[in-house]
Amino acid sequence: MVQGVSEIAAMCVGLVGLIGVAATTGMPMWKVTAFIEENIIVMETRWEGLWMNCYRQANIRMQCKVYDSLLFLPPELQAARGLMCCSLALSGIGLVVALAGMRCMSCFRGNQHAKTVILMVAGGMQFTACICVFIPVSWTGHVIIRDFYNPLLIDAQRRELGEALYIGWVTGAFLFASALLFLCRRMPADKGSFDVYNPPNLLSYRPTQGKPTLMSVLSPPYGVKCNDQGKYNCL
C-alpha cells in the first residue's frame, strides 16, 4: 500500500518537473535588463533566453527575435541549450519507463523484482535530468551575478536574474524529489521468473485410483509369462 502511494506520488512530482523543464527551456526570461540608476521610468525592457531575445517598450506589445546564429550566444547559453534538451528527454523517457514498473500496470505482473528494477532505472533517469537542469541554471546565474559586479561593464550591459532561472531551480528540486521516491525502495528477495509457461513436474505424477496405468496395460495378463522369443506361454 505504501509503495503504491509512493509510486503515484513520484509520477505526479515527476510530471510537474517535466512541465517545469519544458517551461524553463522555452521561456526567454533567462537574463533581464537591470535598472540600477535612480530613474524609475522604464521605457524599455529586454529579455534574453536560450532561443530568442525579446523587447518590450511602454504601451507596445512584446517583440521577439530568434537568434540568427548559435555561435553568437555566450558559452553558458550554448551549453544550457543542450543540457536542457537532454533533461527534457530524460525526464519524459523516465516517466514512460516508470509506467511499466508501477503496481497498477499489467506489465511484468507477478515479478516484483523486475518492477523494482524498472522503477530504480526510472529514478536514475530522473536524477540525471535533475543534474542537467541545475548545471545550466546555476551557471547562468553565476555569470549574471559576476557581470553585475564587474566594474569594467557599463550599466546598460548588466543583467539580472530572470524568472526562468527561479523556475529552473524549483524544477530541479521536483525532479530530485521524484528520483528519491523512485529509488528509495526495498529490493525483493525473490527474483521471480520471466517464463510464460511453466511445465508440470513429471516426477511428482501419481496415478489415479481405479484407472489402469500405462504399465498395467503393457504388462502380460496374470498366469502368463514371456519366453525368450517374446511370446506368451502358460505356466
PDB file of C-alpha atoms in Angstrom:
ATOM      1  CA  MET A   1       0.000   0.000   0.000  1.00  0.00           C
ATOM      2  CA  VAL A   2       2.758   2.412   0.969  1.00  0.00           C
ATOM      3  CA  GLN A   3       4.812   1.558  -2.102  1.00  0.00           C
ATOM      4  CA  GLY A   4       1.805   2.077  -4.361  1.00  0.00           C
ATOM      5  CA  VAL A   5       1.191   5.534  -2.896  1.00  0.00           C
ATOM      6  CA  SER A   6       4.882   6.433  -3.265  1.00  0.00           C
ATOM      7  CA  GLU A   7       4.830   5.357  -6.925  1.00  0.00           C
ATOM      8  CA  ILE A   8       1.821   7.561  -7.698  1.00  0.00           C
ATOM      9  CA  ALA A   9       3.396  10.472  -5.800  1.00  0.00           C
ATOM     10  CA  ALA A  10       6.661  10.017  -7.711  1.00  0.00           C
ATOM     11  CA  MET A  11       4.787  10.065 -11.031  1.00  0.00           C
ATOM     12  CA  CYS A  12       2.882  13.237 -10.104  1.00  0.00           C
ATOM     13  CA  VAL A  13       6.013  15.032  -8.875  1.00  0.00           C
ATOM     14  CA  GLY A  14       7.937  13.897 -11.948  1.00  0.00           C
ATOM     15  CA  LEU A  15       5.169  15.171 -14.223  1.00  0.00           C
ATOM     16  CA  VAL A  16       5.335  18.584 -12.545  1.00  0.00           C
ATOM     17  CA  GLY A  17       9.104  18.535 -13.048  1.00  0.00           C
ATOM     18  CA  LEU A  18       8.692  17.663 -16.731  1.00  0.00           C
ATOM     19  CA  ILE A  19       6.331  20.601 -17.239  1.00  0.00           C
ATOM     20  CA  GLY A  20       8.781  22.855 -15.408  1.00  0.00           C
ATOM     21  CA  VAL A  21      11.670  21.746 -17.623  1.00  0.00           C
ATOM     22  CA  ALA A  22       9.652  22.480 -20.764  1.00  0.00           C
ATOM     23  CA  ALA A  23       8.658  25.905 -19.429  1.00  0.00           C
ATOM     24  CA  THR A  24      12.219  26.782 -18.413  1.00  0.00           C
ATOM     25  CA  THR A  25      13.587  25.724 -21.785  1.00  0.00           C
ATOM     26  CA  GLY A  26      11.108  27.757 -23.797  1.00  0.00           C
ATOM     27  CA  MET A  27      10.892  30.918 -21.697  1.00  0.00           C
ATOM     28  CA  PRO A  28      13.019  33.891 -22.854  1.00  0.00           C
ATOM     29  CA  MET A  29      13.359  35.307 -19.312  1.00  0.00           C
ATOM     30  CA  TRP A  30      16.819  33.957 -18.507  1.00  0.00           C
ATOM     31  CA  LYS A  31      18.519  37.371 -18.436  1.00  0.00           C
ATOM     32  CA  VAL A  32      16.590  40.586 -17.744  1.00  0.00           C
ATOM     33  CA  THR A  33      17.666  44.207 -18.162  1.00  0.00           C
ATOM     34  CA  ALA A  34      18.920  45.683 -14.898  1.00  0.00           C
ATOM     35  CA  PHE A  35      17.662  49.124 -13.826  1.00  0.00           C
ATOM     36  CA  ILE A  36      20.264  50.478 -11.457  1.00  0.00           C
ATOM     37  CA  GLU A  37      20.017  54.253 -11.722  1.00  0.00           C
ATOM     38  CA  GLU A  38      17.581  56.400  -9.800  1.00  0.00           C
ATOM     39  CA  ASN A  39      15.321  56.916 -12.810  1.00  0.00           C
ATOM     40  CA  ILE A  40      12.195  54.817 -12.158  1.00  0.00           C
ATOM     41  CA  ILE A  41      10.641  55.458 -15.570  1.00  0.00           C
ATOM     42  CA  VAL A  42      11.209  52.267 -17.517  1.00  0.00           C
ATOM     43  CA  MET A  43      10.903  52.788 -21.264  1.00  0.00           C
ATOM     44  CA  GLU A  44      12.320  49.508 -22.498  1.00  0.00           C
ATOM     45  CA  THR A  45      12.809  46.028 -21.082  1.00  0.00           C
ATOM     46  CA  ARG A  46      14.942  43.326 -22.663  1.00  0.00           C
ATOM     47  CA  TRP A  47      14.871  39.568 -22.053  1.00  0.00           C
ATOM     48  CA  GLU A  48      17.431  37.067 -23.258  1.00  0.00           C
ATOM     49  CA  GLY A  49      16.642  33.361 -23.451  1.00  0.00           C
ATOM     50  CA  LEU A  50      18.001  30.175 -24.969  1.00  0.00           C
ATOM     51  CA  TRP A  51      16.258  30.558 -28.314  1.00  0.00           C
ATOM     52  CA  MET A  52      15.345  34.249 -28.689  1.00  0.00           C
ATOM     53  CA  ASN A  53      15.598  37.708 -27.195  1.00  0.00           C
ATOM     54  CA  CYS A  54      12.576  39.910 -26.614  1.00  0.00           C
ATOM     55  CA  TYR A  55      11.992  43.649 -26.252  1.00  0.00           C
ATOM     56  CA  ARG A  56       9.076  45.379 -24.673  1.00  0.00           C
ATOM     57  CA  GLN A  57       8.538  49.143 -24.704  1.00  0.00           C
ATOM     58  CA  ALA A  58       5.917  51.215 -22.898  1.00  0.00           C
ATOM     59  CA  ASN A  59       2.388  50.639 -24.251  1.00  0.00           C
ATOM     60  CA  ILE A  60       3.770  48.381 -27.001  1.00  0.00           C
ATOM     61  CA  ARG A  61       3.446  44.644 -27.314  1.00  0.00           C
ATOM     62  CA  MET A  62       6.434  42.373 -26.763  1.00  0.00           C
ATOM     63  CA  GLN A  63       8.537  41.718 -29.849  1.00  0.00           C
ATOM     64  CA  CYS A  64      10.788  38.655 -30.025  1.00  0.00           C
ATOM     65  CA  LYS A  65      13.503  37.678 -32.473  1.00  0.00           C
ATOM     66  CA  VAL A  66      15.076  34.257 -32.806  1.00  0.00           C
ATOM     67  CA  TYR A  67      18.861  34.132 -32.666  1.00  0.00           C
ATOM     68  CA  ASP A  68      20.391  34.103 -36.114  1.00  0.00           C
ATOM     69  CA  SER A  69      23.412  32.023 -35.128  1.00  0.00           C
ATOM     70  CA  LEU A  70      24.217  29.610 -32.313  1.00  0.00           C
ATOM     71  CA  LEU A  71      27.813  30.844 -32.160  1.00  0.00           C
ATOM     72  CA  PHE A  72      26.567  34.324 -31.348  1.00  0.00           C
ATOM     73  CA  LEU A  73      25.383  33.147 -27.921  1.00  0.00           C
ATOM     74  CA  PRO A  74      27.649  33.249 -24.850  1.00  0.00           C
ATOM     75  CA  PRO A  75      29.107  29.898 -23.710  1.00  0.00           C
ATOM     76  CA  GLU A  76      26.723  29.433 -20.790  1.00  0.00           C
ATOM     77  CA  LEU A  77      23.671  29.719 -23.048  1.00  0.00           C
ATOM     78  CA  GLN A  78      25.161  27.402 -25.654  1.00  0.00           C
ATOM     79  CA  ALA A  79      25.712  24.724 -23.013  1.00  0.00           C
ATOM     80  CA  ALA A  80      22.296  25.412 -21.496  1.00  0.00           C
ATOM     81  CA  ARG A  81      20.575  24.579 -24.783  1.00  0.00           C
ATOM     82  CA  GLY A  82      21.981  21.067 -24.936  1.00  0.00           C
ATOM     83  CA  LEU A  83      21.632  20.312 -21.246  1.00  0.00           C
ATOM     84  CA  MET A  84      18.028  21.491 -21.026  1.00  0.00           C
ATOM     85  CA  CYS A  85      17.077  19.435 -24.089  1.00  0.00           C
ATOM     86  CA  CYS A  86      18.776  16.392 -22.525  1.00  0.00           C
ATOM     87  CA  SER A  87      16.906  16.997 -19.279  1.00  0.00           C
ATOM     88  CA  LEU A  88      13.589  17.236 -21.110  1.00  0.00           C
ATOM     89  CA  ALA A  89      14.234  13.956 -22.955  1.00  0.00           C
ATOM     90  CA  LEU A  90      15.468  12.084 -19.871  1.00  0.00           C
ATOM     91  CA  SER A  91      12.555  13.208 -17.728  1.00  0.00           C
ATOM     92  CA  GLY A  92       9.983  12.253 -20.354  1.00  0.00           C
ATOM     93  CA  ILE A  93      11.530   8.839 -21.079  1.00  0.00           C
ATOM     94  CA  GLY A  94      11.953   8.190 -17.347  1.00  0.00           C
ATOM     95  CA  LEU A  95       8.240   8.698 -16.708  1.00  0.00           C
ATOM     96  CA  VAL A  96       7.343   6.379 -19.601  1.00  0.00           C
ATOM     97  CA  VAL A  97       9.702   3.704 -18.241  1.00  0.00           C
ATOM     98  CA  ALA A  98       8.251   4.135 -14.744  1.00  0.00           C
ATOM     99  CA  LEU A  99       4.764   3.328 -16.053  1.00  0.00           C
ATOM    100  CA  ALA A 100       5.878  -0.236 -16.819  1.00  0.00           C
ATOM    101  CA  GLY A 101       7.114  -0.719 -13.248  1.00  0.00           C
ATOM    102  CA  MET A 102       4.057   0.510 -11.374  1.00  0.00           C
ATOM    103  CA  ARG A 103       1.959  -1.996  -9.452  1.00  0.00           C
ATOM    104  CA  CYS A 104      -1.251  -0.932 -11.149  1.00  0.00           C
ATOM    105  CA  MET A 105       0.104  -1.818 -14.607  1.00  0.00           C
ATOM    106  CA  SER A 106      -0.127  -5.309 -16.108  1.00  0.00           C
ATOM    107  CA  CYS A 107       3.457  -5.356 -17.381  1.00  0.00           C
ATOM    108  CA  PHE A 108       5.622  -7.964 -15.569  1.00  0.00           C
ATOM    109  CA  ARG A 109       2.736  -8.816 -13.263  1.00  0.00           C
ATOM    110  CA  GLY A 110       3.825 -11.232 -10.558  1.00  0.00           C
ATOM    111  CA  ASN A 111       7.502 -10.314 -10.885  1.00  0.00           C
ATOM    112  CA  GLN A 112       8.142  -7.691  -8.218  1.00  0.00           C
ATOM    113  CA  HIS A 113      11.900  -7.877  -8.715  1.00  0.00           C
ATOM    114  CA  ALA A 114      11.615  -6.740 -12.354  1.00  0.00           C
ATOM    115  CA  LYS A 115       9.190  -3.960 -11.420  1.00  0.00           C
ATOM    116  CA  THR A 116      11.541  -2.696  -8.708  1.00  0.00           C
ATOM    117  CA  VAL A 117      14.495  -2.659 -11.115  1.00  0.00           C
ATOM    118  CA  ILE A 118      12.448  -0.723 -13.688  1.00  0.00           C
ATOM    119  CA  LEU A 119      11.437   1.890 -11.118  1.00  0.00           C
ATOM    120  CA  MET A 120      15.037   2.282  -9.976  1.00  0.00           C
ATOM    121  CA  VAL A 121      16.142   2.809 -13.591  1.00  0.00           C
ATOM    122  CA  ALA A 122      13.447   5.474 -13.950  1.00  0.00           C
ATOM    123  CA  GLY A 123      14.691   7.098 -10.742  1.00  0.00           C
ATOM    124  CA  GLY A 124      18.217   7.209 -12.116  1.00  0.00           C
ATOM    125  CA  MET A 125      16.972   8.925 -15.264  1.00  0.00           C
ATOM    126  CA  GLN A 126      15.067  11.470 -13.176  1.00  0.00           C
ATOM    127  CA  PHE A 127      18.182  12.170 -11.112  1.00  0.00           C
ATOM    128  CA  THR A 128      20.241  12.687 -14.271  1.00  0.00           C
ATOM    129  CA  ALA A 129      17.584  15.067 -15.585  1.00  0.00           C
ATOM    130  CA  CYS A 130      17.788  16.962 -12.283  1.00  0.00           C
ATOM    131  CA  ILE A 131      21.553  17.429 -12.700  1.00  0.00           C
ATOM    132  CA  CYS A 132      21.066  18.555 -16.312  1.00  0.00           C
ATOM    133  CA  VAL A 133      18.726  21.294 -15.048  1.00  0.00           C
ATOM    134  CA  PHE A 134      20.823  22.511 -12.132  1.00  0.00           C
ATOM    135  CA  ILE A 135      24.044  22.892 -14.135  1.00  0.00           C
ATOM    136  CA  PRO A 136      22.880  25.416 -16.804  1.00  0.00           C
ATOM    137  CA  VAL A 137      20.606  27.359 -14.443  1.00  0.00           C
ATOM    138  CA  SER A 138      23.276  27.735 -11.774  1.00  0.00           C
ATOM    139  CA  TRP A 139      25.988  28.502 -14.337  1.00  0.00           C
ATOM    140  CA  THR A 140      23.889  31.225 -15.964  1.00  0.00           C
ATOM    141  CA  GLY A 141      23.036  32.713 -12.560  1.00  0.00           C
ATOM    142  CA  HIS A 142      26.713  32.766 -11.610  1.00  0.00           C
ATOM    143  CA  VAL A 143      27.643  34.583 -14.834  1.00  0.00           C
ATOM    144  CA  ILE A 144      24.896  37.169 -14.315  1.00  0.00           C
ATOM    145  CA  ILE A 145      25.986  37.917 -10.737  1.00  0.00           C
ATOM    146  CA  ARG A 146      29.664  38.071 -11.754  1.00  0.00           C
ATOM    147  CA  ASP A 147      28.984  40.521 -14.584  1.00  0.00           C
ATOM    148  CA  PHE A 148      26.687  42.610 -12.406  1.00  0.00           C
ATOM    149  CA  TYR A 149      29.536  43.426 -10.029  1.00  0.00           C
ATOM    150  CA  ASN A 150      32.144  43.786 -12.783  1.00  0.00           C
ATOM    151  CA  PRO A 151      33.382  47.419 -12.693  1.00  0.00           C
ATOM    152  CA  LEU A 152      34.510  47.260 -16.324  1.00  0.00           C
ATOM    153  CA  LEU A 153      30.942  46.961 -17.629  1.00  0.00           C
ATOM    154  CA  ILE A 154      28.581  49.876 -18.021  1.00  0.00           C
ATOM    155  CA  ASP A 155      25.086  49.853 -16.544  1.00  0.00           C
ATOM    156  CA  ALA A 156      23.463  49.061 -19.886  1.00  0.00           C
ATOM    157  CA  GLN A 157      25.441  45.796 -20.116  1.00  0.00           C
ATOM    158  CA  ARG A 158      24.452  44.493 -16.717  1.00  0.00           C
ATOM    159  CA  ARG A 159      21.661  41.951 -16.367  1.00  0.00           C
ATOM    160  CA  GLU A 160      19.554  40.496 -13.548  1.00  0.00           C
ATOM    161  CA  LEU A 161      18.265  37.009 -12.805  1.00  0.00           C
ATOM    162  CA  GLY A 162      15.190  36.229 -14.861  1.00  0.00           C
ATOM    163  CA  GLU A 163      12.062  34.300 -13.903  1.00  0.00           C
ATOM    164  CA  ALA A 164      13.164  31.253 -15.895  1.00  0.00           C
ATOM    165  CA  LEU A 165      16.127  30.709 -13.566  1.00  0.00           C
ATOM    166  CA  TYR A 166      13.913  30.566 -10.481  1.00  0.00           C
ATOM    167  CA  ILE A 167      11.535  28.169 -12.219  1.00  0.00           C
ATOM    168  CA  GLY A 168      14.547  26.055 -13.183  1.00  0.00           C
ATOM    169  CA  TRP A 169      15.752  25.770  -9.592  1.00  0.00           C
ATOM    170  CA  VAL A 170      12.291  24.755  -8.392  1.00  0.00           C
ATOM    171  CA  THR A 171      12.013  22.282 -11.270  1.00  0.00           C
ATOM    172  CA  GLY A 172      15.320  20.684 -10.301  1.00  0.00           C
ATOM    173  CA  ALA A 173      14.003  20.226  -6.761  1.00  0.00           C
ATOM    174  CA  PHE A 174      10.874  18.490  -8.083  1.00  0.00           C
ATOM    175  CA  LEU A 175      12.955  16.154 -10.246  1.00  0.00           C
ATOM    176  CA  PHE A 176      15.210  15.350  -7.292  1.00  0.00           C
ATOM    177  CA  ALA A 177      12.192  14.513  -5.118  1.00  0.00           C
ATOM    178  CA  SER A 178      10.780  12.287  -7.859  1.00  0.00           C
ATOM    179  CA  ALA A 179      14.113  10.470  -8.187  1.00  0.00           C
ATOM    180  CA  LEU A 180      14.233   9.826  -4.429  1.00  0.00           C
ATOM    181  CA  LEU A 181      10.705   8.396  -4.417  1.00  0.00           C
ATOM    182  CA  PHE A 182      11.607   6.035  -7.259  1.00  0.00           C
ATOM    183  CA  LEU A 183      14.947   4.954  -5.804  1.00  0.00           C
ATOM    184  CA  CYS A 184      14.061   4.558  -2.114  1.00  0.00           C
ATOM    185  CA  ARG A 185      12.515   1.092  -2.145  1.00  0.00           C
ATOM    186  CA  ARG A 186      13.420  -2.367  -0.897  1.00  0.00           C
ATOM    187  CA  MET A 187      14.632  -4.958  -3.366  1.00  0.00           C
ATOM    188  CA  PRO A 188      12.538  -8.165  -3.015  1.00  0.00           C
ATOM    189  CA  ALA A 189      14.418 -11.355  -2.169  1.00  0.00           C
ATOM    190  CA  ASP A 190      12.580 -13.460  -4.760  1.00  0.00           C
ATOM    191  CA  LYS A 191      13.766 -12.561  -8.244  1.00  0.00           C
ATOM    192  CA  GLY A 192      10.759 -14.199  -9.848  1.00  0.00           C
ATOM    193  CA  SER A 193      10.696 -15.733 -13.298  1.00  0.00           C
ATOM    194  CA  PHE A 194      10.159 -14.374 -16.793  1.00  0.00           C
ATOM    195  CA  ASP A 195       8.808 -17.753 -18.070  1.00  0.00           C
ATOM    196  CA  VAL A 196       5.383 -17.536 -19.659  1.00  0.00           C
ATOM    197  CA  TYR A 197       4.755 -21.337 -19.474  1.00  0.00           C
ATOM    198  CA  ASN A 198       5.783 -23.449 -16.513  1.00  0.00           C
ATOM    199  CA  PRO A 199       5.904 -27.186 -17.415  1.00  0.00           C
ATOM    200  CA  PRO A 200       4.420 -29.563 -14.826  1.00  0.00           C
ATOM    201  CA  ASN A 201       6.675 -31.645 -12.651  1.00  0.00           C
ATOM    202  CA  LEU A 202       6.512 -35.091 -14.204  1.00  0.00           C
ATOM    203  CA  LEU A 203       8.401 -36.709 -11.339  1.00  0.00           C
ATOM    204  CA  SER A 204       5.596 -35.939  -8.923  1.00  0.00           C
ATOM    205  CA  TYR A 205       2.954 -37.717 -11.050  1.00  0.00           C
ATOM    206  CA  ARG A 206       0.736 -40.135  -9.154  1.00  0.00           C
ATOM    207  CA  PRO A 207      -1.782 -42.434 -10.887  1.00  0.00           C
ATOM    208  CA  THR A 208      -5.456 -42.075 -10.028  1.00  0.00           C
ATOM    209  CA  GLN A 209      -7.041 -44.883  -8.064  1.00  0.00           C
ATOM    210  CA  GLY A 210      -9.297 -47.155 -10.114  1.00  0.00           C
ATOM    211  CA  LYS A 211      -7.825 -46.274 -13.509  1.00  0.00           C
ATOM    212  CA  PRO A 212      -5.413 -48.512 -15.391  1.00  0.00           C
ATOM    213  CA  THR A 213      -1.904 -47.207 -15.807  1.00  0.00           C
ATOM    214  CA  LEU A 214       0.366 -47.496 -18.783  1.00  0.00           C
ATOM    215  CA  MET A 215       2.477 -50.205 -17.122  1.00  0.00           C
ATOM    216  CA  SER A 216      -0.561 -52.295 -16.248  1.00  0.00           C
ATOM    217  CA  VAL A 217      -1.811 -52.197 -19.848  1.00  0.00           C
ATOM    218  CA  LEU A 218       1.526 -53.248 -21.345  1.00  0.00           C
ATOM    219  CA  SER A 219       2.230 -55.994 -18.768  1.00  0.00           C
ATOM    220  CA  PRO A 220       1.133 -59.580 -19.616  1.00  0.00           C
ATOM    221  CA  PRO A 221      -2.035 -60.955 -18.001  1.00  0.00           C
ATOM    222  CA  TYR A 222      -1.909 -62.951 -14.799  1.00  0.00           C
ATOM    223  CA  GLY A 223      -0.725 -66.505 -15.193  1.00  0.00           C
ATOM    224  CA  VAL A 224       1.131 -65.836 -18.428  1.00  0.00           C
ATOM    225  CA  LYS A 225       4.802 -65.193 -18.813  1.00  0.00           C
ATOM    226  CA  CYS A 226       7.007 -64.377 -21.766  1.00  0.00           C
ATOM    227  CA  ASN A 227       9.556 -66.783 -23.141  1.00  0.00           C
ATOM    228  CA  ASP A 228      12.871 -65.827 -24.685  1.00  0.00           C
ATOM    229  CA  GLN A 229      11.251 -65.176 -28.089  1.00  0.00           C
ATOM    230  CA  GLY A 230       8.843 -62.600 -26.594  1.00  0.00           C
ATOM    231  CA  LYS A 231       5.760 -64.873 -26.894  1.00  0.00           C
ATOM    232  CA  TYR A 232       3.276 -65.676 -24.119  1.00  0.00           C
ATOM    233  CA  ASN A 233       3.383 -69.165 -22.608  1.00  0.00           C
ATOM    234  CA  CYS A 234       1.101 -70.578 -19.950  1.00  0.00           C
ATOM    235  CA  LEU A 235       2.602 -71.513 -16.623  1.00  0.00           C
TER     236      LEU A 235
END
